[in-house]
Amino acid sequence: MRLGPVMVDVSGLELTADDIERLQHPQVGGVILFARNFAAPLQLIQLCHSIREMRKPSLLIAVDHEGGRVQRFRHGFTAIPAMRELGKLFDRDPAQALAAARGCGFVIASELQAHGVDFTFAPVLDVDYGESGVIGDRALHTDPNVIATLAEALQAGLFAAGMTSVGKHFPGHGYVRADSHLEVPVDERPMAEIAARDLVPFQRLARSGMGGVMPAHVIYPRVDSKPAGFSSIWLQKVLRDKLHFDGLVFSDDLSMEGASTAGGMIARANAALNAGCDMVVVCNDPRAQDTMLEGLERRPVAPTLARRLETMRGRAISTAALKASAAYLAATENLAR
């Protein structure tokens, strides 16, 4: 059974009968985990094993594990600092900040993979304009070139531990004050201004092998009337054609208010997939998930999509990475001081 284009969540610490039925649906291709799915390291390993045993090929397993206030697993995991701390360190000591960023990436990837998680939705590539509360200290810096430099280092740490990266929130959520979880944000800037600043980190990480991108539920009306995640202009003409990104495109959570412009859940999923998303994410609404899975039009799995899905799987840590881990961990400890 091939993987489908939908990523869903599960209810708790172990799979319920409803979870099992949902994960066996041919439209499902991945699972996103939350804090409610974690009580202890062994329990998480067992949960991920249960998910993997459901299907062949196994479903992708993801989590939002950026550090700071967005770190779903705590007990038994290294406390990763908010990404803003890397930016502050960069202003004092760029070399140490780059080492710490690589350390964060390595630790995140190695710990998640040791528990059965394939990838995290990170790094955040949004520029900090001092406006967005929902982004806030999740942003690395105010300078897009510094963001790109630190994100490339963090990505290198992920890669060294065998994990790919997912940059978000394309083309940038940092300028608008509204929270797309609760509202439909509108960014009135022209394309030239967005391209000169916000696209810089995405372009640089696309060139350095970024595996995935998550677009923002933000409308940029001077470019398109649709939110970026429903816009073929943003996802095809800009992301694919201009930035030459060839990885997997995930929608942001379609249950967010920022996605409501497309209509009901089936309409949202079709709008995202038609615009250029490879996989749509639907969280915290099992009834809506079931409705969407049954009503979503079936799509053939293109060879390029199958390849992109496969690149999201975790890989074994290389010997070179293991040798480098002590230095990475030391750099991360320096950041915490």
Coordinates of N, CA and C in Angstrom, one line a residue, residues 101-322:
A101 N 24.5 25.9 16.9 CA 23.4 25.6 16.0 C 23.5 24.1 15.5
R102 N 24.8 23.8 15.1 CA 25.0 22.4 14.6 C 24.7 21.4 15.7
G103 N 25.1 21.8 16.9 CA 24.9 20.9 18.1 C 23.4 20.7 18.3
C104 N 22.6 21.8 18.2 CA 21.2 21.7 18.4 C 20.6 20.7 17.4
G105 N 21.0 20.9 16.1 CA 20.5 20.1 15.1 C 20.8 18.6 15.3
F106 N 22.1 18.4 15.7 CA 22.5 17.0 15.9 C 21.7 16.3 17.0
V107 N 21.6 17.1 18.1 CA 20.9 16.5 19.3 C 19.4 16.2 19.0
I108 N 18.8 17.2 18.4 CA 17.4 17.0 18.0 C 17.2 15.8 17.2
A109 N 18.0 15.7 16.2 CA 17.8 14.5 15.2 C 18.2 13.2 15.9
S110 N 19.3 13.2 16.6 CA 19.7 11.9 17.1 C 18.7 11.4 18.2
E111 N 18.2 12.3 19.0 CA 17.3 11.9 20.1 C 15.9 11.5 19.5
L112 N 15.4 12.3 18.5 CA 14.1 11.9 17.9 C 14.2 10.6 17.2
Q113 N 15.3 10.4 16.4 CA 15.4 9.1 15.7 C 15.6 7.9 16.6
A114 N 16.2 8.1 17.7 CA 16.4 7.0 18.7 C 15.1 6.6 19.3
H115 N 14.1 7.4 19.2 CA 12.7 7.1 19.7 C 11.8 6.7 18.6
G116 N 12.2 6.8 17.4 CA 11.3 6.3 16.3 C 10.7 7.4 15.4
V117 N 11.1 8.7 15.7 CA 10.5 9.8 14.9 C 11.4 10.1 13.7
D118 N 10.8 10.3 12.6 CA 11.5 10.5 11.3 C 12.1 11.9 11.2
F119 N 11.3 12.9 11.5 CA 11.8 14.3 11.3 C 10.9 15.3 12.1
T120 N 11.5 16.4 12.3 CA 10.8 17.5 13.0 C 10.5 18.6 12.0
F121 N 9.5 19.4 12.2 CA 9.2 20.5 11.4 C 10.0 21.7 11.8
A122 N 11.3 21.7 11.4 CA 12.2 22.8 11.8 C 13.3 22.8 10.7
P123 N 14.0 23.9 10.5 CA 14.0 25.1 11.4 C 13.0 26.2 10.9
V124 N 12.6 27.0 11.9 CA 11.8 28.2 11.6 C 12.7 29.2 10.8
L125 N 12.3 29.6 9.7 CA 13.1 30.6 8.8 C 12.4 31.9 8.8
D126 N 11.4 32.2 9.6 CA 10.8 33.5 9.6 C 11.7 34.6 10.1
V127 N 11.6 35.8 9.5 CA 12.4 36.9 9.9 C 11.6 37.6 11.1
D128 N 12.4 37.9 12.1 CA 11.7 38.6 13.3 C 11.6 40.1 13.0
Y129 N 10.4 40.6 12.9 CA 10.2 42.0 12.7 C 9.7 42.6 14.0
G130 N 9.6 41.8 15.1 CA 9.1 42.3 16.3 C 7.6 42.5 16.4
E131 N 6.9 41.9 15.4 CA 5.4 42.0 15.3 C 4.7 40.8 15.7
S132 N 5.2 39.6 15.3 CA 4.4 38.4 15.5 C 4.7 37.7 16.8
G133 N 3.6 37.6 17.6 CA 3.7 36.9 18.9 C 3.8 35.4 18.7
V134 N 3.2 34.9 17.7 CA 3.2 33.4 17.5 C 4.6 33.0 17.0
I135 N 5.3 33.8 16.4 CA 6.7 33.5 16.0 C 7.6 33.9 17.1
G136 N 7.7 35.2 17.4 CA 8.5 35.7 18.6 C 9.9 35.0 18.6
D137 N 10.2 34.4 19.8 CA 11.5 33.9 20.0 C 11.8 32.6 19.3
R138 N 10.8 32.2 18.5 CA 11.1 31.0 17.6 C 12.0 31.4 16.4
A139 N 12.0 32.7 16.1 CA 12.8 33.2 15.0 C 14.2 33.3 15.4
L140 N 15.1 33.0 14.5 CA 16.6 33.0 14.8 C 17.1 34.4 15.0
H141 N 16.6 35.4 14.2 CA 17.3 36.7 14.1 C 16.4 37.7 13.4
T142 N 16.8 38.9 13.4 CA 16.1 40.0 12.6 C 16.8 40.1 11.2
D143 N 18.0 39.6 11.0 CA 18.7 39.7 9.7 C 18.5 38.4 9.0
P144 N 17.9 38.5 7.8 CA 17.7 37.2 7.0 C 19.0 36.5 6.7
N145 N 20.1 37.2 6.5 CA 21.3 36.5 6.2 C 21.9 35.7 7.4
V146 N 21.7 36.3 8.6 CA 22.1 35.6 9.8 C 21.2 34.4 10.0
I147 N 19.9 34.6 9.8 CA 19.0 33.4 9.9 C 19.4 32.3 9.0
A148 N 19.7 32.6 7.7 CA 20.1 31.6 6.8 C 21.4 30.9 7.2
T149 N 22.4 31.7 7.7 CA 23.6 31.1 8.2 C 23.5 30.2 9.3
L150 N 22.7 30.6 10.3 CA 22.4 29.8 11.5 C 21.6 28.5 11.1
A151 N 20.6 28.7 10.3 CA 19.7 27.6 9.9 C 20.5 26.6 9.1
E152 N 21.4 27.0 8.2 CA 22.3 26.1 7.5 C 23.1 25.3 8.5
A153 N 23.6 25.9 9.5 CA 24.4 25.2 10.5 C 23.5 24.2 11.3
L154 N 22.3 24.6 11.7 CA 21.4 23.7 12.3 C 21.0 22.5 11.4
Q155 N 20.8 22.8 10.1 CA 20.5 21.8 9.2 C 21.6 20.8 9.0
A156 N 22.9 21.3 9.0 CA 24.0 20.5 8.9 C 24.1 19.5 10.1
G157 N 23.7 19.9 11.3 CA 23.6 19.1 12.4 C 22.5 18.0 12.3
L158 N 21.4 18.4 11.8 CA 20.3 17.4 11.5 C 20.9 16.4 10.5
F159 N 21.5 16.9 9.4 CA 22.0 16.0 8.3 C 23.0 15.0 8.9
A160 N 23.9 15.5 9.8 CA 25.0 14.6 10.3 C 24.4 13.5 11.1
A161 N 23.2 13.7 11.7 CA 22.6 12.6 12.5 C 21.6 11.8 11.6
G162 N 21.5 12.1 10.3 CA 20.7 11.3 9.5 C 19.3 11.8 9.3
M163 N 19.0 13.0 9.6 CA 17.6 13.6 9.5 C 17.6 14.7 8.6
T164 N 16.5 14.9 7.8 CA 16.4 16.0 6.9 C 15.7 17.2 7.7
S165 N 15.5 18.3 6.9 CA 15.0 19.5 7.5 C 13.7 19.9 6.9
V166 N 12.9 20.7 7.6 CA 11.7 21.3 7.0 C 11.6 22.8 7.4
G167 N 11.8 23.6 6.4 CA 11.8 25.1 6.7 C 10.4 25.6 6.7
K168 N 10.1 26.5 7.6 CA 8.8 27.1 7.7 C 8.9 28.6 8.3
H169 N 8.0 29.5 8.0 CA 6.7 29.3 7.3 C 6.7 30.1 6.0
F170 N 6.9 29.4 4.9 CA 7.2 30.0 3.6 C 5.9 30.9 3.1
P171 N 6.2 32.1 2.6 CA 7.4 32.8 2.4 C 7.8 33.7 3.5
G172 N 7.2 33.5 4.7 CA 7.5 34.3 5.9 C 6.3 34.8 6.7
H173 N 6.3 34.4 7.9 CA 5.1 34.7 8.8 C 5.5 35.8 9.8
G174 N 6.7 36.3 9.8 CA 7.2 37.2 10.8 C 6.7 38.6 10.8
Y175 N 6.3 39.1 9.6 CA 5.9 40.5 9.5 C 4.5 40.8 10.0
V176 N 3.6 39.9 10.0 CA 2.2 40.1 10.4 C 2.0 39.9 11.9
R177 N 1.2 40.7 12.5 CA 0.9 40.5 13.9 C -0.1 39.4 14.2
A178 N -1.1 39.2 13.3 CA -2.1 38.2 13.5 C -1.5 36.8 13.6
D179 N -2.1 35.9 14.4 CA -1.8 34.5 14.6 C -2.6 33.7 13.7
S180 N -2.0 33.0 12.7 CA -2.8 32.2 11.7 C -3.5 31.0 12.4
H181 N -3.2 30.7 13.6 CA -4.0 29.7 14.3 C -5.4 30.2 14.6
L182 N -5.5 31.5 14.8 CA -6.8 32.1 15.3 C -7.4 33.1 14.3
E183 N -6.6 33.6 13.3 CA -7.1 34.6 12.4 C -6.6 34.3 11.0
V184 N -6.9 35.1 10.0 CA -6.4 35.0 8.6 C -5.5 36.2 8.4
P185 N -4.2 36.1 8.7 CA -3.2 37.2 8.5 C -3.1 37.7 7.1
V186 N -2.9 39.0 7.0 CA -2.7 39.6 5.6 C -1.5 40.4 5.7
D187 N -0.5 40.1 4.8 CA 0.7 40.9 4.6 C 0.7 41.7 3.4
E188 N 0.6 43.0 3.5 CA 0.4 43.9 2.4 C 1.7 44.3 1.6
R189 N 2.8 43.7 1.9 CA 4.0 44.1 1.3 C 4.1 43.6 -0.2
P190 N 4.8 44.4 -1.0 CA 5.0 43.9 -2.4 C 6.0 42.8 -2.5
M191 N 5.9 42.0 -3.6 CA 6.8 40.9 -3.8 C 8.2 41.3 -3.7
A192 N 8.6 42.4 -4.2 CA 10.0 42.8 -4.2 C 10.6 42.9 -2.8
E193 N 9.8 43.4 -1.9 CA 10.2 43.5 -0.5 C 10.3 42.2 0.2
I194 N 9.3 41.3 -0.1 CA 9.4 40.0 0.5 C 10.6 39.2 0.0
A195 N 10.8 39.3 -1.3 CA 11.9 38.6 -1.9 C 13.3 39.0 -1.4
A196 N 13.4 40.3 -1.1 CA 14.7 40.9 -0.7 C 15.1 40.5 0.7
R197 N 14.1 40.1 1.5 CA 14.3 39.7 2.9 C 13.8 38.3 3.3
D198 N 12.5 38.1 3.2 CA 12.0 36.9 3.8 C 12.3 35.7 3.0
L199 N 12.5 35.8 1.7 CA 12.8 34.6 0.9 C 14.3 34.2 1.0
V200 N 15.2 35.1 1.5 CA 16.6 34.8 1.6 C 16.9 33.4 2.3
P201 N 16.4 33.2 3.5 CA 16.7 32.0 4.2 C 16.2 30.7 3.4
F202 N 15.0 30.9 2.8 CA 14.4 29.7 2.1 C 15.2 29.4 0.9
Q203 N 15.7 30.4 0.2 CA 16.5 30.2 -1.0 C 17.8 29.5 -0.7
R204 N 18.5 30.0 0.4 CA 19.8 29.4 0.7 C 19.6 28.0 1.2
L205 N 18.6 27.7 2.0 CA 18.4 26.3 2.5 C 18.0 25.4 1.4
A206 N 17.2 25.9 0.4 CA 16.8 25.1 -0.7 C 18.1 24.7 -1.5
R207 N 19.0 25.6 -1.6 CA 20.3 25.3 -2.3 C 21.2 24.3 -1.5
S208 N 21.0 24.2 -0.2 CA 21.9 23.4 0.6 C 21.2 22.1 1.0
G209 N 20.1 21.7 0.3 CA 19.5 20.4 0.5 C 18.3 20.3 1.5
M210 N 17.7 21.3 1.8 CA 16.5 21.3 2.7 C 15.5 20.3 2.1
G211 N 15.0 19.4 3.0 CA 14.1 18.3 2.6 C 12.7 18.7 2.4
G212 N 12.2 19.6 3.2 CA 10.8 20.0 3.2 C 10.5 21.4 3.4
V213 N 9.4 21.9 3.1 CA 8.9 23.3 3.3 C 7.5 23.3 3.8
M214 N 7.2 24.1 4.7 CA 5.8 24.3 5.2 C 5.4 25.8 4.9
P215 N 4.4 26.0 4.0 CA 4.0 27.4 3.7 C 3.1 27.9 4.8
A216 N 3.0 29.2 4.9 CA 2.2 30.0 5.9 C 0.8 30.1 5.5
H217 N -0.1 30.1 6.4 CA -1.5 30.4 6.2 C -1.7 32.0 6.3
V218 N -0.9 32.6 5.4 CA -0.9 34.1 5.3 C -1.3 34.5 3.9
I219 N -2.1 35.5 3.8 CA -2.4 36.1 2.4 C -1.4 37.3 2.1
Y220 N -0.9 37.2 1.0 CA 0.0 38.3 0.5 C -0.7 38.9 -0.8
P221 N -1.7 39.8 -0.6 CA -2.6 40.2 -1.6 C -1.9 40.9 -2.8
R222 N -0.7 41.4 -2.7 CA -0.1 42.0 -3.8 C 0.7 41.0 -4.7
V223 N 0.6 39.7 -4.2 CA 1.1 38.6 -5.0 C 0.0 37.7 -5.4
D224 N -0.9 37.3 -4.5 CA -2.0 36.4 -4.8 C -3.1 36.6 -3.7
S225 N -4.4 36.4 -4.1 CA -5.5 36.6 -3.2 C -5.6 35.4 -2.2
K226 N -4.9 34.3 -2.5 CA -5.0 33.1 -1.7 C -3.9 33.0 -0.7
P227 N -4.1 32.4 0.5 CA -2.9 32.2 1.4 C -1.9 31.4 0.7
A228 N -0.6 31.5 1.1 CA 0.5 30.9 0.4 C 0.3 29.4 0.3
G229 N -0.2 28.7 1.3 CA -0.4 27.3 1.2 C -1.4 26.8 0.2
F230 N -2.2 27.8 -0.3 CA -3.3 27.4 -1.3 C -2.9 28.1 -2.7
S231 N -1.7 28.6 -2.8 CA -1.4 29.5 -3.9 C -0.4 28.8 -4.8
S232 N -0.8 28.5 -6.1 CA 0.2 28.0 -7.0 C 1.3 29.0 -7.4
I233 N 0.9 30.3 -7.3 CA 2.0 31.3 -7.5 C 3.1 31.1 -6.6
W234 N 2.8 31.0 -5.3 CA 3.8 30.9 -4.3 C 4.5 29.5 -4.3
L235 N 3.7 28.4 -4.5 CA 4.3 27.1 -4.4 C 5.0 26.6 -5.7
Q236 N 4.4 27.0 -6.8 CA 5.0 26.6 -8.1 C 5.9 27.6 -8.7
K237 N 5.4 28.8 -8.9 CA 6.2 29.8 -9.6 C 7.4 30.3 -8.8
V238 N 7.2 30.5 -7.5 CA 8.2 31.0 -6.6 C 9.1 29.9 -6.0
L239 N 8.4 29.0 -5.2 CA 9.2 28.0 -4.5 C 9.9 27.0 -5.5
R240 N 9.1 26.5 -6.4 CA 9.7 25.5 -7.3 C 10.5 26.1 -8.4
D241 N 9.9 27.1 -9.1 CA 10.6 27.6 -10.3 C 11.7 28.6 -10.0
K242 N 11.4 29.5 -9.1 CA 12.4 30.5 -8.8 C 13.5 30.1 -7.8
L243 N 13.1 29.4 -6.7 CA 14.0 29.0 -5.7 C 14.6 27.6 -6.0
H244 N 14.0 26.9 -7.0 CA 14.5 25.6 -7.4 C 14.4 24.6 -6.3
F245 N 13.4 24.7 -5.4 CA 13.2 23.7 -4.3 C 12.6 22.4 -4.9
D246 N 13.2 21.3 -4.5 CA 12.7 20.0 -5.1 C 12.4 19.0 -4.0
G247 N 12.1 19.5 -2.8 CA 11.7 18.6 -1.7 C 10.2 18.5 -1.5
L248 N 9.8 18.1 -0.3 CA 8.4 17.9 0.0 C 7.8 19.1 0.5
V249 N 6.6 19.5 0.1 CA 5.8 20.6 0.6 C 4.7 20.1 1.4
F250 N 4.7 20.5 2.7 CA 3.6 20.1 3.7 C 2.7 21.4 3.9
S251 N 1.4 21.2 3.9 CA 0.6 22.3 4.3 C 0.8 22.5 5.8
D252 N 0.5 23.7 6.3 CA 0.4 23.9 7.7 C -1.0 23.2 8.1
D253 N -1.2 23.1 9.4 CA -2.4 22.4 9.9 C -3.7 23.1 9.3
L254 N -4.4 22.2 8.6 CA -5.6 22.8 7.9 C -6.8 23.0 8.8
S255 N -6.7 22.7 10.1 CA -7.7 23.0 11.0 C -7.5 24.4 11.6
M256 N -6.4 25.1 11.2 CA -6.2 26.5 11.7 C -7.1 27.4 11.0
E257 N -7.4 28.5 11.7 CA -8.3 29.5 11.2 C -7.8 30.2 9.9
G258 N -6.5 30.2 9.8 CA -5.8 30.8 8.6 C -6.1 30.0 7.3
A259 N -6.6 28.8 7.5 CA -6.9 27.9 6.3 C -8.4 28.0 6.0
S260 N -9.2 28.8 6.7 CA -10.6 28.7 6.6 C -11.1 29.4 5.3
T261 N -10.2 30.2 4.6 CA -10.6 30.9 3.4 C -11.0 29.9 2.3
A262 N -10.5 28.7 2.3 CA -10.7 27.7 1.3 C -12.0 27.0 1.4
G263 N -12.7 27.1 2.6 CA -14.0 26.4 2.8 C -13.8 25.3 3.8
G264 N -14.6 24.2 3.6 CA -14.6 23.1 4.5 C -13.3 22.3 4.4
M265 N -13.2 21.2 5.2 CA -11.9 20.5 5.3 C -11.6 19.8 4.0
I266 N -12.5 19.2 3.3 CA -12.2 18.6 2.0 C -11.8 19.7 1.0
A267 N -12.4 20.8 1.0 CA -12.1 21.9 0.1 C -10.7 22.4 0.4
R268 N -10.3 22.5 1.7 CA -9.0 23.0 2.1 C -7.9 22.0 1.6
A269 N -8.2 20.7 1.8 CA -7.2 19.7 1.4 C -7.0 19.8 -0.1
N270 N -8.1 19.8 -0.9 CA -8.0 19.8 -2.4 C -7.3 21.1 -2.8
A271 N -7.6 22.2 -2.2 CA -7.0 23.5 -2.5 C -5.5 23.4 -2.3
A272 N -5.0 22.9 -1.2 CA -3.6 22.8 -0.9 C -2.9 21.9 -1.9
L273 N -3.5 20.7 -2.1 CA -2.9 19.8 -3.0 C -2.8 20.3 -4.5
N274 N -3.9 20.9 -4.9 CA -4.0 21.5 -6.2 C -2.9 22.6 -6.4
A275 N -2.7 23.3 -5.4 CA -1.7 24.5 -5.4 C -0.3 24.0 -5.5
G276 N 0.0 22.8 -5.0 CA 1.4 22.3 -5.0 C 1.9 21.6 -3.8
C277 N 1.0 21.5 -2.7 CA 1.4 20.8 -1.5 C 1.5 19.3 -1.9
D278 N 2.4 18.6 -1.3 CA 2.5 17.2 -1.5 C 1.8 16.4 -0.4
M279 N 1.7 17.0 0.8 CA 1.1 16.4 1.9 C 0.3 17.4 2.7
V280 N -0.9 17.1 3.1 CA -1.7 18.0 3.9 C -1.7 17.5 5.3
V281 N -1.7 18.5 6.3 CA -1.6 18.1 7.7 C -2.9 18.6 8.4
V282 N -3.6 17.6 9.1 CA -4.9 17.9 9.7 C -4.8 17.4 11.2
C283 N -4.9 18.3 12.1 CA -4.7 18.0 13.5 C -5.9 18.3 14.4
N284 N -6.0 17.5 15.5 CA -6.9 17.9 16.6 C -8.4 17.9 16.2
D285 N -8.8 17.2 15.2 CA -10.2 17.2 14.8 C -10.5 15.8 14.1
P286 N -10.6 14.7 14.9 CA -10.8 13.4 14.3 C -12.0 13.3 13.4
R287 N -13.1 14.0 13.7 CA -14.3 13.9 12.8 C -14.0 14.5 11.5
A288 N -13.3 15.7 11.5 CA -12.9 16.4 10.2 C -11.9 15.5 9.4
Q289 N -11.0 14.9 10.1 CA -10.1 14.0 9.5 C -10.8 12.9 8.7
D290 N -11.8 12.2 9.4 CA -12.5 11.1 8.8 C -13.3 11.6 7.6
T291 N -14.0 12.8 7.7 CA -14.7 13.3 6.6 C -13.8 13.6 5.4
M292 N -12.7 14.2 5.7 CA -11.8 14.5 4.6 C -11.2 13.3 3.9
L293 N -10.8 12.3 4.7 CA -10.2 11.1 4.1 C -11.2 10.4 3.2
E294 N -12.5 10.4 3.5 CA -13.5 9.7 2.7 C -13.8 10.6 1.5
G295 N -13.8 11.9 1.6 CA -14.2 12.8 0.5 C -13.1 13.3 -0.4
L296 N -11.8 13.2 0.0 CA -10.7 13.7 -0.7 C -10.5 12.9 -2.0
E297 N -10.4 13.6 -3.1 CA -10.2 12.9 -4.4 C -8.9 12.1 -4.4
R298 N -9.0 10.9 -5.0 CA -7.8 10.1 -5.0 C -6.8 10.6 -6.1
R299 N -5.5 10.6 -5.8 CA -4.5 11.1 -6.7 C -3.5 10.1 -7.0
P300 N -3.0 9.9 -8.2 CA -1.9 9.0 -8.4 C -0.6 9.5 -7.7
V301 N 0.2 8.5 -7.3 CA 1.4 8.9 -6.6 C 2.5 8.9 -7.7
A302 N 2.9 10.2 -8.0 CA 4.0 10.3 -9.0 C 5.3 9.9 -8.5
P303 N 6.2 9.4 -9.4 CA 7.5 9.0 -9.0 C 8.3 10.1 -8.2
T304 N 8.1 11.4 -8.6 CA 8.8 12.4 -7.8 C 8.2 12.5 -6.4
L305 N 6.9 12.3 -6.2 CA 6.3 12.4 -4.9 C 6.8 11.2 -4.0
A306 N 6.9 10.0 -4.6 CA 7.4 8.8 -3.9 C 8.8 9.1 -3.4
R307 N 9.6 9.7 -4.3 CA 11.0 10.0 -3.9 C 11.1 11.0 -2.8
R308 N 10.3 12.0 -2.9 CA 10.3 13.1 -1.9 C 9.8 12.5 -0.6
L309 N 8.8 11.6 -0.6 CA 8.4 11.0 0.7 C 9.5 10.2 1.3
E310 N 10.2 9.5 0.5 CA 11.3 8.6 1.0 C 12.4 9.4 1.6
T311 N 12.7 10.6 1.1 CA 13.8 11.4 1.6 C 13.5 11.9 3.0
M312 N 12.2 11.8 3.4 CA 11.8 12.3 4.8 C 12.1 11.3 5.9
R313 N 12.4 10.1 5.5 CA 12.7 9.1 6.5 C 14.0 9.3 7.2
G314 N 14.1 9.0 8.5 CA 15.3 9.1 9.2 C 16.3 8.1 8.7
R315 N 17.6 8.4 8.8 CA 18.7 7.6 8.3 C 19.6 7.2 9.5
A316 N 20.4 6.2 9.4 CA 21.3 5.8 10.4 C 22.4 6.9 10.6
I317 N 22.8 7.1 11.8 CA 23.8 8.1 12.1 C 25.2 7.6 11.6
S318 N 25.9 8.4 10.9 CA 27.2 8.0 10.3 C 28.2 8.0 11.4
T319 N 29.3 7.2 11.1 CA 30.4 7.1 12.1 C 31.0 8.5 12.3
A320 N 31.2 9.2 11.2 CA 31.8 10.6 11.3 C 30.9 11.5 12.2
A321 N 29.6 11.3 12.1 CA 28.7 12.1 13.0 C 28.8 11.7 14.4
L322 N 29.0 10.4 14.7 CA 29.2 10.0 16.1 C 30.5 10.6 16.7

